[in-house]
mmCIF file of C-alpha atoms in Angstrom:
data_model
loop_
_atom_site.group_PDB
_atom_site.id
_atom_site.type_symbol
_atom_site.label_atom_id
_atom_site.label_comp_id
_atom_site.label_asym_id
_atom_site.label_seq_id
_atom_site.Cartn_x
_atom_site.Cartn_y
_atom_site.Cartn_z
ATOM 1 C CA MET A 1 -3.289 -24.605 -1.382
ATOM 2 C CA VAL A 2 -5.261 -21.241 -1.832
ATOM 3 C CA GLN A 3 -5.574 -20.280 1.494
ATOM 4 C CA GLU A 4 -9.942 -18.517 2.388
ATOM 5 C CA SER A 5 -10.006 -15.085 0.977
ATOM 6 C CA LEU A 6 -11.609 -12.440 2.714
ATOM 7 C CA ALA A 7 -14.855 -11.989 2.965
ATOM 8 C CA PRO A 8 -16.952 -10.763 0.741
ATOM 9 C CA GLU A 9 -19.288 -9.030 2.227
ATOM 10 C CA HIS A 10 -18.808 -6.832 5.341
ATOM 11 C CA PRO A 11 -21.049 -5.721 8.338
ATOM 12 C CA MET A 12 -21.284 -2.678 7.192
ATOM 13 C CA GLN A 13 -22.804 -1.458 3.991
ATOM 14 C CA LEU A 14 -20.235 0.701 1.223
ATOM 15 C CA SER A 15 -22.893 3.494 2.224
ATOM 16 C CA GLN A 16 -22.622 4.128 5.432
ATOM 17 C CA TYR A 17 -18.807 4.718 4.289
ATOM 18 C CA PHE A 18 -19.324 7.492 1.613
ATOM 19 C CA GLN A 19 -21.589 9.033 4.339
ATOM 20 C CA ASP A 20 -18.296 9.042 6.967
ATOM 21 C CA LEU A 21 -16.185 10.515 4.456
ATOM 22 C CA GLN A 22 -18.635 13.418 3.339
ATOM 23 C CA ASP A 23 -18.322 13.527 7.201
ATOM 24 C CA LEU A 24 -14.457 13.443 7.614
ATOM 25 C CA VAL A 25 -13.955 16.501 4.660
ATOM 26 C CA LEU A 26 -15.881 18.609 6.588
ATOM 27 C CA ASP A 27 -14.365 17.750 10.032
ATOM 28 C CA SER A 28 -10.932 17.667 9.436
ATOM 29 C CA PRO A 29 -8.627 20.601 10.942
ATOM 30 C CA ASP A 30 -6.159 20.425 7.095
ATOM 31 C CA VAL A 31 -5.496 17.574 4.353
ATOM 32 C CA GLU A 32 -3.041 15.119 6.663
ATOM 33 C CA VAL A 33 -5.934 15.149 9.241
ATOM 34 C CA PHE A 34 -8.226 14.108 6.510
ATOM 35 C CA LEU A 35 -5.949 11.803 4.746
ATOM 36 C CA ASN A 36 -5.098 9.831 8.670
ATOM 37 C CA GLU A 37 -8.954 9.148 8.307
ATOM 38 C CA LEU A 38 -9.279 8.284 5.485
ATOM 39 C CA ALA A 39 -6.925 5.347 5.752
ATOM 40 C CA THR A 40 -8.322 4.256 8.937
ATOM 41 C CA VAL A 41 -11.363 4.118 7.309
ATOM 42 C CA ALA A 42 -10.605 2.194 4.265
ATOM 43 C CA ALA A 43 -8.637 -0.193 6.879
ATOM 44 C CA GLU A 44 -11.736 -0.995 8.898
ATOM 45 C CA GLY A 45 -14.372 -1.167 5.644
ATOM 46 C CA LEU A 46 -12.275 -2.831 3.523
ATOM 47 C CA SER A 47 -11.389 -5.151 6.172
ATOM 48 C CA ALA A 48 -13.050 -8.258 7.359
ATOM 49 C CA ALA A 49 -13.249 -9.546 10.556
ATOM 50 C CA PRO A 50 -12.702 -12.098 11.684
ATOM 51 C CA PHE A 51 -11.348 -13.379 8.634
ATOM 52 C CA VAL A 52 -8.162 -11.595 7.458
ATOM 53 C CA PRO A 53 -7.697 -7.540 9.093
ATOM 54 C CA VAL A 54 -6.468 -5.546 6.802
ATOM 55 C CA VAL A 55 -4.275 -1.991 6.988
ATOM 56 C CA CYS A 56 -4.303 0.503 4.472
ATOM 57 C CA GLY A 57 -1.171 3.259 3.810
ATOM 58 C CA VAL A 58 -1.851 6.527 1.298
ATOM 59 C CA THR A 59 1.009 7.743 -1.101
ATOM 60 C CA LEU A 60 0.981 11.008 -2.792
ATOM 61 C CA PHE A 61 2.473 11.155 -5.653
ATOM 62 C CA ARG A 62 3.215 15.460 -6.674
ATOM 63 C CA ARG A 63 6.179 17.932 -8.087
ATOM 64 C CA LYS A 64 7.876 14.126 -8.862
ATOM 65 C CA LYS A 65 8.530 12.813 -5.629
ATOM 66 C CA ALA A 66 6.262 9.682 -4.112
ATOM 67 C CA THR A 67 5.355 10.181 -0.181
ATOM 68 C CA THR A 68 3.468 8.935 2.424
ATOM 69 C CA VAL A 69 1.309 11.050 3.635
ATOM 70 C CA ALA A 70 -1.134 8.701 6.311
ATOM 71 C CA SER A 71 -1.339 5.318 7.199
ATOM 72 C CA SER A 72 -3.285 2.851 9.839
ATOM 73 C CA ASP A 73 -0.520 1.044 11.047
ATOM 74 C CA PRO A 74 2.948 1.023 10.971
ATOM 75 C CA THR A 75 3.148 -1.405 8.771
ATOM 76 C CA ALA A 76 1.354 -0.077 6.035
ATOM 77 C CA LYS A 77 3.093 2.955 6.743
ATOM 78 C CA GLY A 78 7.139 1.231 6.845
ATOM 79 C CA MET A 79 5.557 -0.673 3.230
ATOM 80 C CA ASP A 80 5.045 2.137 1.626
ATOM 81 C CA GLU A 81 7.681 3.938 2.327
ATOM 82 C CA LEU A 82 9.517 1.002 1.308
ATOM 83 C CA GLN A 83 8.610 1.100 -1.971
ATOM 84 C CA ASN A 84 9.397 4.947 -2.205
ATOM 85 C CA THR A 85 12.837 4.642 -0.845
ATOM 86 C CA PHE A 86 13.188 1.286 -4.299
ATOM 87 C CA ARG A 87 10.824 3.321 -6.518
ATOM 88 C CA GLU A 88 8.781 -0.039 -7.551
ATOM 89 C CA GLY A 89 6.032 -1.386 -6.461
ATOM 90 C CA PRO A 90 2.203 -2.177 -6.554
ATOM 91 C CA CYS A 91 1.709 1.676 -5.582
ATOM 92 C CA LEU A 92 4.233 3.518 -7.678
ATOM 93 C CA THR A 93 2.616 1.353 -10.163
ATOM 94 C CA ALA A 94 -1.607 2.169 -9.984
ATOM 95 C CA MET A 95 -0.062 5.817 -9.410
ATOM 96 C CA GLY A 96 1.423 5.477 -12.667
ATOM 97 C CA GLU A 97 -1.128 3.045 -14.407
ATOM 98 C CA MET A 98 -4.456 4.268 -13.279
ATOM 99 C CA ARG A 99 -5.472 0.810 -12.453
ATOM 100 C CA SER A 100 -5.181 -1.380 -9.764
ATOM 101 C CA ILE A 101 -2.725 -3.800 -8.756
ATOM 102 C CA LEU A 102 -2.999 -7.210 -7.379
ATOM 103 C CA VAL A 103 -0.036 -9.613 -5.389
ATOM 104 C CA PRO A 104 -1.893 -12.022 -4.861
ATOM 105 C CA ASP A 105 1.420 -13.903 -2.888
ATOM 106 C CA MET A 106 4.511 -11.949 -2.152
ATOM 107 C CA ALA A 107 6.585 -14.691 -2.150
ATOM 108 C CA ARG A 108 5.791 -15.927 -5.565
ATOM 109 C CA GLU A 109 5.759 -11.788 -7.160
ATOM 110 C CA ARG A 110 8.554 -11.514 -9.078
ATOM 111 C CA ARG A 111 7.722 -7.933 -9.847
ATOM 112 C CA TRP A 112 9.775 -5.001 -8.417
ATOM 113 C CA PRO A 113 12.797 -7.749 -6.953
ATOM 114 C CA GLY A 114 13.991 -5.103 -5.060
ATOM 115 C CA TYR A 115 10.933 -4.031 -3.389
ATOM 116 C CA VAL A 116 9.750 -7.431 -3.216
ATOM 117 C CA ALA A 117 13.606 -8.755 -1.115
ATOM 118 C CA ALA A 118 13.363 -5.673 1.274
ATOM 119 C CA ALA A 119 9.875 -6.342 1.803
ATOM 120 C CA ALA A 120 10.442 -10.098 3.165
ATOM 121 C CA GLY A 121 9.819 -10.717 6.798
ATOM 122 C CA GLN A 122 7.366 -7.826 7.168
ATOM 123 C CA GLY A 123 4.715 -9.831 7.648
ATOM 124 C CA VAL A 124 2.597 -8.947 4.628
ATOM 125 C CA CYS A 125 0.863 -11.782 2.075
ATOM 126 C CA SER A 126 -0.971 -10.577 -0.360
ATOM 127 C CA ILE A 127 -1.758 -6.407 -1.375
ATOM 128 C CA LEU A 128 -4.113 -4.166 -3.023
ATOM 129 C CA SER A 129 -3.118 -0.516 -4.940
ATOM 130 C CA VAL A 130 -5.847 0.760 -6.218
ATOM 131 C CA PRO A 131 -5.285 4.785 -7.023
ATOM 132 C CA LEU A 132 -6.930 7.733 -6.810
ATOM 133 C CA LEU A 133 -7.937 10.369 -9.084
ATOM 134 C CA VAL A 134 -6.772 13.718 -8.262
ATOM 135 C CA ASP A 135 -6.334 17.237 -10.249
ATOM 136 C CA GLY A 136 -3.769 17.799 -12.887
ATOM 137 C CA ALA A 137 -0.089 15.651 -12.363
ATOM 138 C CA THR A 138 -1.433 15.161 -8.209
ATOM 139 C CA ARG A 139 -1.920 11.641 -7.639
ATOM 140 C CA ALA A 140 -2.823 9.184 -5.251
ATOM 141 C CA ALA A 141 -3.039 5.420 -4.032
ATOM 142 C CA LEU A 142 -4.812 3.536 -1.207
ATOM 143 C CA ASN A 143 -2.076 0.633 -0.766
ATOM 144 C CA LEU A 144 -4.300 -1.940 1.045
ATOM 145 C CA TYR A 145 -1.852 -5.393 3.047
ATOM 146 C CA ALA A 146 -3.080 -8.779 4.064
ATOM 147 C CA SER A 147 -0.726 -10.866 6.194
ATOM 148 C CA ARG A 148 -2.318 -13.668 4.620
ATOM 149 C CA SER A 149 -1.920 -14.262 0.690
ATOM 150 C CA GLU A 150 -4.443 -14.883 -1.864
ATOM 151 C CA ALA A 151 -6.789 -12.464 0.839
ATOM 152 C CA PHE A 152 -8.140 -10.365 -2.033
ATOM 153 C CA SER A 153 -10.719 -11.634 -4.370
ATOM 154 C CA GLY A 154 -12.613 -10.513 -7.446
ATOM 155 C CA PRO A 155 -15.313 -9.208 -5.128
ATOM 156 C CA HIS A 156 -13.142 -7.728 -3.157
ATOM 157 C CA ILE A 157 -11.034 -5.754 -5.559
ATOM 158 C CA SER A 158 -14.223 -4.317 -7.037
ATOM 159 C CA ARG A 159 -15.735 -2.822 -3.177
ATOM 160 C CA ALA A 160 -12.152 -1.704 -3.349
ATOM 161 C CA GLU A 161 -12.294 0.688 -5.700
ATOM 162 C CA ALA A 162 -15.679 1.795 -5.169
ATOM 163 C CA PHE A 163 -14.544 3.177 -2.294
ATOM 164 C CA ALA A 164 -11.464 4.425 -3.575
ATOM 165 C CA ALA A 165 -13.509 6.275 -6.091
ATOM 166 C CA GLN A 166 -15.820 8.008 -3.494
ATOM 167 C CA ALA A 167 -12.626 8.475 -1.711
ATOM 168 C CA SER A 168 -11.316 10.822 -4.698
ATOM 169 C CA LYS A 169 -14.384 12.916 -4.875
ATOM 170 C CA SER A 170 -13.383 13.868 -1.060
ATOM 171 C CA LEU A 171 -10.196 14.195 -1.410
ATOM 172 C CA ARG A 172 -10.469 16.526 -3.926
ATOM 173 C CA LEU A 173 -12.840 18.716 -1.908
ATOM 174 C CA ALA A 174 -10.592 18.457 1.228
ATOM 175 C CA LEU A 175 -7.722 19.869 -0.889
ATOM 176 C CA LYS A 176 -9.527 22.776 -2.556
ATOM 177 C CA ILE A 177 -10.992 23.645 0.595
ATOM 178 C CA ALA A 178 -7.232 23.603 1.770
ATOM 179 C CA GLN A 179 -6.694 25.437 -0.555
ATOM 180 C CA LEU A 180 -9.053 28.310 -0.157
ATOM 181 C CA ASN A 181 -7.977 27.812 3.298
ATOM 182 C CA ASP A 182 -4.489 28.871 2.289
ATOM 183 C CA ALA A 183 -6.022 31.629 -0.053
ATOM 184 C CA ARG A 184 -7.657 32.830 2.705
ATOM 185 C CA ASN A 185 -4.430 33.026 4.822
ATOM 186 C CA ASP A 186 -2.449 34.338 2.834
ATOM 187 C CA MET A 187 -4.848 37.567 1.938
ATOM 188 C CA ALA A 188 -5.058 37.938 6.076
ATOM 189 C CA LEU A 189 -1.971 37.901 6.458
ATOM 190 C CA ALA A 190 -0.836 40.330 3.440
ATOM 191 C CA MET A 191 -3.531 42.921 4.738
ATOM 192 C CA GLN A 192 -1.770 43.086 8.196
ATOM 193 C CA SER A 193 1.235 42.943 6.892
ATOM 194 C CA ARG A 194 -0.103 46.255 4.934
ATOM 195 C CA THR A 195 -1.831 47.512 7.625
ATOM 196 C CA ALA A 196 1.899 47.699 10.250
ATOM 197 C CA ILE A 197 3.725 49.311 7.441
ATOM 198 C CA ASP A 198 1.624 51.987 6.678
ATOM 199 C CA LEU A 199 0.980 52.352 10.599
ATOM 200 C CA ALA A 200 3.948 52.155 11.173
ATOM 201 C CA ALA A 201 4.193 55.090 8.255
ATOM 202 C CA GLY A 202 1.994 57.284 9.819
ATOM 203 C CA ILE A 203 4.001 57.316 12.883
ATOM 204 C CA ILE A 204 7.634 58.083 11.759
ATOM 205 C CA MET A 205 5.559 60.707 9.559
ATOM 206 C CA ALA A 206 4.734 62.624 12.844
ATOM 207 C CA GLN A 207 8.025 61.681 14.511
ATOM 208 C CA ASN A 208 9.719 64.095 11.575
ATOM 209 C CA ARG A 209 7.183 65.390 10.563
ATOM 210 C CA CYS A 210 7.583 64.274 6.645
ATOM 211 C CA SER A 211 5.614 63.165 4.081
ATOM 212 C CA GLN A 212 4.348 59.308 3.388
ATOM 213 C CA GLU A 213 7.166 58.927 1.091
ATOM 214 C CA ALA A 214 10.070 59.950 2.909
ATOM 215 C CA ALA A 215 8.386 58.092 6.025
ATOM 216 C CA MET A 216 8.790 54.666 3.721
ATOM 217 C CA GLU A 217 12.412 55.495 2.739
ATOM 218 C CA ILE A 218 13.257 55.962 5.896
ATOM 219 C CA ILE A 219 11.567 52.200 7.300
ATOM 220 C CA LYS A 220 13.140 50.065 4.090
ATOM 221 C CA SER A 221 16.108 51.468 5.233
ATOM 222 C CA ALA A 222 16.208 51.040 8.408
ATOM 223 C CA SER A 223 15.172 47.756 6.839
ATOM 224 C CA ASN A 224 17.805 46.689 4.810
ATOM 225 C CA ALA A 225 20.197 47.856 7.014
ATOM 226 C CA ARG A 226 18.967 45.883 10.002
ATOM 227 C CA ASN A 227 18.232 43.121 8.125
ATOM 228 C CA ILE A 228 14.963 42.508 9.017
ATOM 229 C CA LYS A 229 12.143 42.296 6.920
ATOM 230 C CA LEU A 230 9.479 45.223 6.072
ATOM 231 C CA ARG A 231 6.140 43.748 7.943
ATOM 232 C CA ASP A 232 8.595 42.822 10.844
ATOM 233 C CA LEU A 233 10.001 46.253 11.806
ATOM 234 C CA ALA A 234 7.260 47.751 10.868
ATOM 235 C CA GLN A 235 5.050 45.649 13.470
ATOM 236 C CA SER A 236 7.879 46.622 16.308
ATOM 237 C CA ILE A 237 7.493 50.200 15.236
ATOM 238 C CA VAL A 238 3.902 50.131 15.847
ATOM 239 C CA GLU A 239 4.131 48.168 18.706
ATOM 240 C CA SER A 240 6.771 50.459 20.234
ATOM 241 C CA VAL A 241 4.171 53.649 20.571
ATOM 242 C CA GLY A 242 0.765 50.957 21.398
ATOM 243 C CA ALA A 243 1.948 49.914 25.054
ATOM 244 C CA GLY A 244 2.368 46.546 23.216
ATOM 245 C CA GLY A 245 -0.415 46.086 21.283
ATOM 246 C CA GLY A 246 -0.724 43.994 17.871
ATOM 247 C CA VAL A 247 -1.799 45.061 14.884
ATOM 248 C CA THR A 248 -4.735 43.743 14.033
ATOM 249 C CA THR A 249 -7.552 43.981 11.036
ATOM 250 C CA HIS A 250 -10.965 44.288 10.040
ATOM 251 C CA PHE A 251 -10.166 40.040 9.352
ATOM 252 C CA ASP A 252 -9.526 39.770 13.025
ATOM 253 C CA GLU A 253 -12.860 39.996 13.667
#
């Protein structure tokens, strides 16, 4: 007997969840926090209480490796990680083929035998994996797990795909913001290192009454002899004459 499916309607419209996704990008301090919030929002928005709740996991594929990066529930995290362990399952298939993969009933599923056997007894009866379109070779998937078979019907799949399409845009934006932040931080660190080295060279020049080139050679030789990074040695030189004060740049303002 086919059990009753999740109700196709949800009290909150998808448009509200789309707005939530935009807010998440702006409010999350990093991509990991964004993805965990995304999993939570997906679980809430794609469930249909009081019928059957849905838990959600997010898997990211990059550098030729799939990794579970977020989940709304320990069950979702465990189911995602099992797929990564066996290197098979609806999530990996969805990312590989860039199409939604439905498992109506785990008890009758014959694909991915290793994963299905290992997942038995986890309380999950049906799965829907929807790919997220990310840039380049990076791929991701939204994985929805329900505790009842036949939980995902046509309307639910369409709803999940619409949500995933918007989530893909938000994820791409979050990744671009993270890349810009990384580049900014790298530049600030490079400028701070350059400032420390220049200041240290000036100190050596004053102490030894030598040229800047000679001062740099002294610092490099000391760095090699002590097996200390050049910027760390320069920082210590500056601090030794500055009463413990740190090196700052205009980027620190």
